[in-house]
């Protein structure tokens, strides 16, 4: 058994003008595909073969760089495509909205904190909104393809994530990472983020 590249839930151009079709196509067919293939190569014939990706990340040996980088890359991009949407007008569920207000004061304050975490992640990485058991939510950032579930990170379960590797925005935004982050907020699938909040709280 091996991991499959999940089907993209919309067309490459569906998120334009916020995320351009060429970036989407390369990101999905080259980068995500490579993480998937390299993860499969890394676990084939090992005790990790047949385990779920969540199980692999939660019990990761951080010294196992092939699984750390490619298992993280596989999971992170699976989540990333799911929490994006071309559909307009979505908002967080009532309960998630209340959790955001409780943790950050307001949605506006959350957006500022999340955007700052994404903008200031040095080099390649991700910024996340995560939930802990009990419902507390938190913003954190990770380097490279690290993920909040990993034992050396332990920042809860990710419910929203933004990829700030240059491959995620450079064709359209060049060095303007802040503009990409601002644009990202127009294509968030809050129905999915809310669903993940309820499932993992
Ligand atoms: Mn990426």
PDB file of C-alpha atoms and ligand atoms in Angstrom:
ATOM      1  CA  UNK A   1       0.000   0.000   0.000  1.00  0.00           C
ATOM      2  CA  UNK A   2       1.252   3.399  -0.807  1.00  0.00           C
ATOM      3  CA  UNK A   3       0.068   6.987  -0.664  1.00  0.00           C
ATOM      4  CA  UNK A   4      -1.750   8.508  -3.627  1.00  0.00           C
ATOM      5  CA  UNK A   5      -1.679  12.060  -4.854  1.00  0.00           C
ATOM      6  CA  UNK A   6      -5.249  13.170  -4.027  1.00  0.00           C
ATOM      7  CA  UNK A   7      -7.323  14.693  -6.809  1.00  0.00           C
ATOM      8  CA  UNK A   8      -7.303  18.491  -6.854  1.00  0.00           C
ATOM      9  CA  UNK A   9     -10.888  19.544  -5.904  1.00  0.00           C
ATOM     10  CA  UNK A  10     -11.004  22.375  -8.522  1.00  0.00           C
ATOM     11  CA  UNK A  11      -9.374  23.419 -11.798  1.00  0.00           C
ATOM     12  CA  UNK A  12      -5.867  24.918 -11.897  1.00  0.00           C
ATOM     13  CA  UNK A  13      -7.296  28.330 -12.787  1.00  0.00           C
ATOM     14  CA  UNK A  14     -10.133  28.212 -10.219  1.00  0.00           C
ATOM     15  CA  UNK A  15      -8.363  30.378  -7.658  1.00  0.00           C
ATOM     16  CA  UNK A  16      -7.353  33.162 -10.031  1.00  0.00           C
ATOM     17  CA  UNK A  17      -6.551  35.998  -9.695  1.00  0.00           C
ATOM     18  CA  UNK A  18      -5.392  35.180  -6.160  1.00  0.00           C
ATOM     19  CA  UNK A  19      -3.397  32.054  -7.062  1.00  0.00           C
ATOM     20  CA  UNK A  20      -2.540  31.698 -10.759  1.00  0.00           C
ATOM     21  CA  UNK A  21      -3.113  28.566 -12.841  1.00  0.00           C
ATOM     22  CA  UNK A  22       0.554  28.015 -13.735  1.00  0.00           C
ATOM     23  CA  UNK A  23       1.610  28.099 -10.079  1.00  0.00           C
ATOM     24  CA  UNK A  24      -1.210  25.703  -9.167  1.00  0.00           C
ATOM     25  CA  UNK A  25      -0.299  23.271 -11.920  1.00  0.00           C
ATOM     26  CA  UNK A  26       3.417  23.156 -11.117  1.00  0.00           C
ATOM     27  CA  UNK A  27       2.785  23.110  -7.374  1.00  0.00           C
ATOM     28  CA  UNK A  28       0.412  20.170  -7.627  1.00  0.00           C
ATOM     29  CA  UNK A  29       1.845  18.097 -10.493  1.00  0.00           C
ATOM     30  CA  UNK A  30       5.530  18.610  -9.668  1.00  0.00           C
ATOM     31  CA  UNK A  31       6.045  19.553  -6.007  1.00  0.00           C
ATOM     32  CA  UNK A  32       3.189  17.651  -4.364  1.00  0.00           C
ATOM     33  CA  UNK A  33       3.745  14.681  -6.686  1.00  0.00           C
ATOM     34  CA  UNK A  34       7.436  14.584  -5.751  1.00  0.00           C
ATOM     35  CA  UNK A  35       6.680  14.609  -2.004  1.00  0.00           C
ATOM     36  CA  UNK A  36       4.203  11.778  -2.564  1.00  0.00           C
ATOM     37  CA  UNK A  37       6.618   9.662  -4.605  1.00  0.00           C
ATOM     38  CA  UNK A  38       9.544  10.322  -2.266  1.00  0.00           C
ATOM     39  CA  UNK A  39       7.427   9.462   0.794  1.00  0.00           C
ATOM     40  CA  UNK A  40       6.431   6.168  -0.789  1.00  0.00           C
ATOM     41  CA  UNK A  41      10.055   5.412  -1.617  1.00  0.00           C
ATOM     42  CA  UNK A  42      11.103   6.253   1.950  1.00  0.00           C
ATOM     43  CA  UNK A  43       8.586   3.976   3.683  1.00  0.00           C
ATOM     44  CA  UNK A  44       8.410   1.028   1.304  1.00  0.00           C
ATOM     45  CA  UNK A  45       9.702  -2.047   3.064  1.00  0.00           C
ATOM     46  CA  UNK A  46       9.917  -0.303   6.456  1.00  0.00           C
ATOM     47  CA  UNK A  47       7.706  -0.614   9.540  1.00  0.00           C
ATOM     48  CA  UNK A  48       5.973   2.625   8.456  1.00  0.00           C
ATOM     49  CA  UNK A  49       4.466   1.029   5.369  1.00  0.00           C
ATOM     50  CA  UNK A  50       0.674   0.736   5.697  1.00  0.00           C
ATOM     51  CA  UNK A  51       0.352   3.317   8.494  1.00  0.00           C
ATOM     52  CA  UNK A  52      -1.787   6.429   8.113  1.00  0.00           C
ATOM     53  CA  UNK A  53       0.006   9.696   7.381  1.00  0.00           C
ATOM     54  CA  UNK A  54      -1.266  11.155  10.682  1.00  0.00           C
ATOM     55  CA  UNK A  55       0.167   8.163  12.557  1.00  0.00           C
ATOM     56  CA  UNK A  56       3.499   8.554  10.757  1.00  0.00           C
ATOM     57  CA  UNK A  57       3.768  12.272  11.576  1.00  0.00           C
ATOM     58  CA  UNK A  58       2.607  11.924  15.210  1.00  0.00           C
ATOM     59  CA  UNK A  59       5.240   9.250  15.835  1.00  0.00           C
ATOM     60  CA  UNK A  60       7.957  10.687  13.622  1.00  0.00           C
ATOM     61  CA  UNK A  61      11.628  10.271  14.379  1.00  0.00           C
ATOM     62  CA  UNK A  62      12.816  13.807  13.430  1.00  0.00           C
ATOM     63  CA  UNK A  63      16.192  12.319  12.465  1.00  0.00           C
ATOM     64  CA  UNK A  64      14.450  10.404   9.682  1.00  0.00           C
ATOM     65  CA  UNK A  65      14.796  13.297   7.251  1.00  0.00           C
ATOM     66  CA  UNK A  66      13.303  11.527   4.220  1.00  0.00           C
ATOM     67  CA  UNK A  67      10.052  10.808   6.074  1.00  0.00           C
ATOM     68  CA  UNK A  68      10.080  14.133   7.924  1.00  0.00           C
ATOM     69  CA  UNK A  69      10.462  16.197   4.720  1.00  0.00           C
ATOM     70  CA  UNK A  70       8.336  14.122   2.367  1.00  0.00           C
ATOM     71  CA  UNK A  71       5.731  12.921   4.864  1.00  0.00           C
ATOM     72  CA  UNK A  72       5.317  16.522   5.983  1.00  0.00           C
ATOM     73  CA  UNK A  73       5.207  17.701   2.379  1.00  0.00           C
ATOM     74  CA  UNK A  74       2.591  15.078   1.515  1.00  0.00           C
ATOM     75  CA  UNK A  75       0.289  15.916   4.446  1.00  0.00           C
ATOM     76  CA  UNK A  76       0.796  19.694   4.263  1.00  0.00           C
ATOM     77  CA  UNK A  77      -0.188  19.899   0.604  1.00  0.00           C
ATOM     78  CA  UNK A  78      -3.150  17.522   1.038  1.00  0.00           C
ATOM     79  CA  UNK A  79      -4.454  19.952   3.643  1.00  0.00           C
ATOM     80  CA  UNK A  80      -3.548  23.048   1.631  1.00  0.00           C
ATOM     81  CA  UNK A  81      -5.668  22.096  -1.417  1.00  0.00           C
ATOM     82  CA  UNK A  82      -8.583  21.200   0.851  1.00  0.00           C
ATOM     83  CA  UNK A  83      -8.673  24.498   2.719  1.00  0.00           C
ATOM     84  CA  UNK A  84      -8.694  26.544  -0.506  1.00  0.00           C
ATOM     85  CA  UNK A  85     -11.814  27.181  -2.593  1.00  0.00           C
ATOM     86  CA  UNK A  86     -13.043  29.360  -5.438  1.00  0.00           C
ATOM     87  CA  UNK A  87     -16.399  29.690  -3.628  1.00  0.00           C
ATOM     88  CA  UNK A  88     -17.032  33.132  -2.218  1.00  0.00           C
ATOM     89  CA  UNK A  89     -18.657  34.280   0.961  1.00  0.00           C
ATOM     90  CA  UNK A  90     -17.679  31.502   3.351  1.00  0.00           C
ATOM     91  CA  UNK A  91     -17.169  32.388   7.003  1.00  0.00           C
ATOM     92  CA  UNK A  92     -16.014  30.409  10.060  1.00  0.00           C
ATOM     93  CA  UNK A  93     -18.732  28.471  11.907  1.00  0.00           C
ATOM     94  CA  UNK A  94     -20.258  30.122  14.970  1.00  0.00           C
ATOM     95  CA  UNK A  95     -18.223  27.958  17.308  1.00  0.00           C
ATOM     96  CA  UNK A  96     -14.924  28.510  15.439  1.00  0.00           C
ATOM     97  CA  UNK A  97     -15.681  32.216  15.261  1.00  0.00           C
ATOM     98  CA  UNK A  98     -16.127  32.253  19.045  1.00  0.00           C
ATOM     99  CA  UNK A  99     -12.847  30.348  19.478  1.00  0.00           C
ATOM    100  CA  UNK A 100     -11.095  32.928  17.260  1.00  0.00           C
ATOM    101  CA  UNK A 101     -12.512  35.798  19.319  1.00  0.00           C
ATOM    102  CA  UNK A 102     -11.497  34.078  22.540  1.00  0.00           C
ATOM    103  CA  UNK A 103      -7.930  33.357  21.394  1.00  0.00           C
ATOM    104  CA  UNK A 104      -7.143  36.537  19.474  1.00  0.00           C
ATOM    105  CA  UNK A 105      -9.826  39.104  20.385  1.00  0.00           C
ATOM    106  CA  UNK A 106     -11.344  39.395  16.900  1.00  0.00           C
ATOM    107  CA  UNK A 107     -11.152  37.965  13.398  1.00  0.00           C
ATOM    108  CA  UNK A 108      -9.163  41.031  12.335  1.00  0.00           C
ATOM    109  CA  UNK A 109      -6.617  40.412  15.083  1.00  0.00           C
ATOM    110  CA  UNK A 110      -6.396  36.723  14.108  1.00  0.00           C
ATOM    111  CA  UNK A 111      -5.760  37.696  10.487  1.00  0.00           C
ATOM    112  CA  UNK A 112      -2.963  40.047  11.537  1.00  0.00           C
ATOM    113  CA  UNK A 113      -1.297  37.447  13.784  1.00  0.00           C
ATOM    114  CA  UNK A 114      -1.592  34.678  11.200  1.00  0.00           C
ATOM    115  CA  UNK A 115      -0.345  36.952   8.394  1.00  0.00           C
ATOM    116  CA  UNK A 116       2.604  38.085  10.478  1.00  0.00           C
ATOM    117  CA  UNK A 117       3.547  34.484  11.301  1.00  0.00           C
ATOM    118  CA  UNK A 118       3.444  33.686   7.559  1.00  0.00           C
ATOM    119  CA  UNK A 119       5.351  36.824   6.556  1.00  0.00           C
ATOM    120  CA  UNK A 120       8.113  36.401   9.135  1.00  0.00           C
ATOM    121  CA  UNK A 121       8.733  32.658   8.705  1.00  0.00           C
ATOM    122  CA  UNK A 122      12.342  32.890   7.572  1.00  0.00           C
ATOM    123  CA  UNK A 123      12.995  31.025   4.342  1.00  0.00           C
ATOM    124  CA  UNK A 124      10.676  28.154   3.436  1.00  0.00           C
ATOM    125  CA  UNK A 125       7.866  26.943   5.644  1.00  0.00           C
ATOM    126  CA  UNK A 126       4.263  27.240   6.670  1.00  0.00           C
ATOM    127  CA  UNK A 127       2.029  29.207   9.028  1.00  0.00           C
ATOM    128  CA  UNK A 128      -0.827  27.363  10.704  1.00  0.00           C
ATOM    129  CA  UNK A 129      -4.011  27.754  12.650  1.00  0.00           C
ATOM    130  CA  UNK A 130      -4.271  24.727  14.908  1.00  0.00           C
ATOM    131  CA  UNK A 131      -6.640  23.339  17.500  1.00  0.00           C
ATOM    132  CA  UNK A 132      -5.791  21.533  20.718  1.00  0.00           C
ATOM    133  CA  UNK A 133      -8.012  18.971  22.455  1.00  0.00           C
ATOM    134  CA  UNK A 134     -10.532  21.033  24.409  1.00  0.00           C
ATOM    135  CA  UNK A 135     -10.950  23.567  21.616  1.00  0.00           C
ATOM    136  CA  UNK A 136      -8.144  26.064  22.220  1.00  0.00           C
ATOM    137  CA  UNK A 137      -6.776  27.403  18.940  1.00  0.00           C
ATOM    138  CA  UNK A 138      -3.312  28.732  18.232  1.00  0.00           C
ATOM    139  CA  UNK A 139      -1.193  30.212  15.423  1.00  0.00           C
ATOM    140  CA  UNK A 140       2.231  28.710  14.846  1.00  0.00           C
ATOM    141  CA  UNK A 141       4.783  28.538  12.055  1.00  0.00           C
ATOM    142  CA  UNK A 142       7.088  25.732  11.002  1.00  0.00           C
ATOM    143  CA  UNK A 143      10.184  25.543   8.813  1.00  0.00           C
ATOM    144  CA  UNK A 144      10.492  23.543   5.599  1.00  0.00           C
ATOM    145  CA  UNK A 145       7.830  20.764   5.549  1.00  0.00           C
ATOM    146  CA  UNK A 146       7.525  20.375   9.302  1.00  0.00           C
ATOM    147  CA  UNK A 147       3.965  19.998  10.579  1.00  0.00           C
ATOM    148  CA  UNK A 148       2.280  20.868  13.900  1.00  0.00           C
ATOM    149  CA  UNK A 149       1.553  17.167  14.579  1.00  0.00           C
ATOM    150  CA  UNK A 150       5.246  16.228  14.668  1.00  0.00           C
ATOM    151  CA  UNK A 151       6.601  15.373  18.133  1.00  0.00           C
ATOM    152  CA  UNK A 152       9.340  18.029  17.994  1.00  0.00           C
ATOM    153  CA  UNK A 153       6.686  20.683  17.158  1.00  0.00           C
ATOM    154  CA  UNK A 154       3.538  19.650  19.099  1.00  0.00           C
ATOM    155  CA  UNK A 155       1.357  22.591  18.171  1.00  0.00           C
ATOM    156  CA  UNK A 156      -1.993  20.792  17.959  1.00  0.00           C
ATOM    157  CA  UNK A 157      -3.925  19.662  14.880  1.00  0.00           C
ATOM    158  CA  UNK A 158      -3.683  21.931  11.832  1.00  0.00           C
ATOM    159  CA  UNK A 159      -7.011  23.258  10.549  1.00  0.00           C
ATOM    160  CA  UNK A 160      -5.649  25.999   8.248  1.00  0.00           C
ATOM    161  CA  UNK A 161      -2.216  26.372   6.683  1.00  0.00           C
ATOM    162  CA  UNK A 162      -0.475  28.642   4.217  1.00  0.00           C
ATOM    163  CA  UNK A 163       2.482  27.460   2.187  1.00  0.00           C
ATOM    164  CA  UNK A 164       5.093  30.231   2.138  1.00  0.00           C
ATOM    165  CA  UNK A 165       7.719  28.371   0.121  1.00  0.00           C
ATOM    166  CA  UNK A 166       8.640  30.552  -2.858  1.00  0.00           C
ATOM    167  CA  UNK A 167       7.261  27.831  -5.184  1.00  0.00           C
ATOM    168  CA  UNK A 168       3.799  28.699  -3.818  1.00  0.00           C
ATOM    169  CA  UNK A 169       3.819  32.314  -5.008  1.00  0.00           C
ATOM    170  CA  UNK A 170       6.964  33.434  -6.835  1.00  0.00           C
ATOM    171  CA  UNK A 171       5.661  33.185 -10.443  1.00  0.00           C
ATOM    172  CA  UNK A 172       2.856  35.635  -9.712  1.00  0.00           C
ATOM    173  CA  UNK A 173       4.080  37.627  -6.722  1.00  0.00           C
ATOM    174  CA  UNK A 174       7.897  37.381  -6.982  1.00  0.00           C
ATOM    175  CA  UNK A 175       9.298  38.676  -3.670  1.00  0.00           C
ATOM    176  CA  UNK A 176       5.948  40.133  -2.501  1.00  0.00           C
ATOM    177  CA  UNK A 177       5.071  37.443   0.013  1.00  0.00           C
ATOM    178  CA  UNK A 178       2.800  39.836   1.939  1.00  0.00           C
ATOM    179  CA  UNK A 179       0.611  40.348  -1.158  1.00  0.00           C
ATOM    180  CA  UNK A 180       0.276  36.576  -1.580  1.00  0.00           C
ATOM    181  CA  UNK A 181      -0.734  36.209   2.075  1.00  0.00           C
ATOM    182  CA  UNK A 182      -3.355  38.949   1.698  1.00  0.00           C
ATOM    183  CA  UNK A 183      -4.681  37.256  -1.464  1.00  0.00           C
ATOM    184  CA  UNK A 184      -4.830  33.864   0.296  1.00  0.00           C
ATOM    185  CA  UNK A 185      -7.546  35.216   2.606  1.00  0.00           C
ATOM    186  CA  UNK A 186      -9.866  35.527  -0.426  1.00  0.00           C
ATOM    187  CA  UNK A 187      -9.776  31.805  -1.193  1.00  0.00           C
ATOM    188  CA  UNK A 188      -9.997  30.138   2.230  1.00  0.00           C
ATOM    189  CA  UNK A 189     -12.552  27.329   2.496  1.00  0.00           C
ATOM    190  CA  UNK A 190     -13.957  28.244   5.902  1.00  0.00           C
ATOM    191  CA  UNK A 191     -16.483  25.397   5.680  1.00  0.00           C
ATOM    192  CA  UNK A 192     -13.573  22.938   5.563  1.00  0.00           C
ATOM    193  CA  UNK A 193     -11.565  24.770   8.247  1.00  0.00           C
ATOM    194  CA  UNK A 194     -14.631  24.766  10.515  1.00  0.00           C
ATOM    195  CA  UNK A 195     -15.179  21.061   9.837  1.00  0.00           C
ATOM    196  CA  UNK A 196     -11.559  20.338  10.810  1.00  0.00           C
ATOM    197  CA  UNK A 197     -11.968  22.439  13.949  1.00  0.00           C
ATOM    198  CA  UNK A 198     -15.029  20.466  15.035  1.00  0.00           C
ATOM    199  CA  UNK A 199     -13.411  17.141  14.187  1.00  0.00           C
ATOM    200  CA  UNK A 200     -10.153  17.784  16.060  1.00  0.00           C
ATOM    201  CA  UNK A 201     -11.161  19.928  19.052  1.00  0.00           C
TER     202      UNK A 201
HETATM  203 MN1  LIG B   1       4.348  23.751  -1.560  1.00  0.00          MN
END
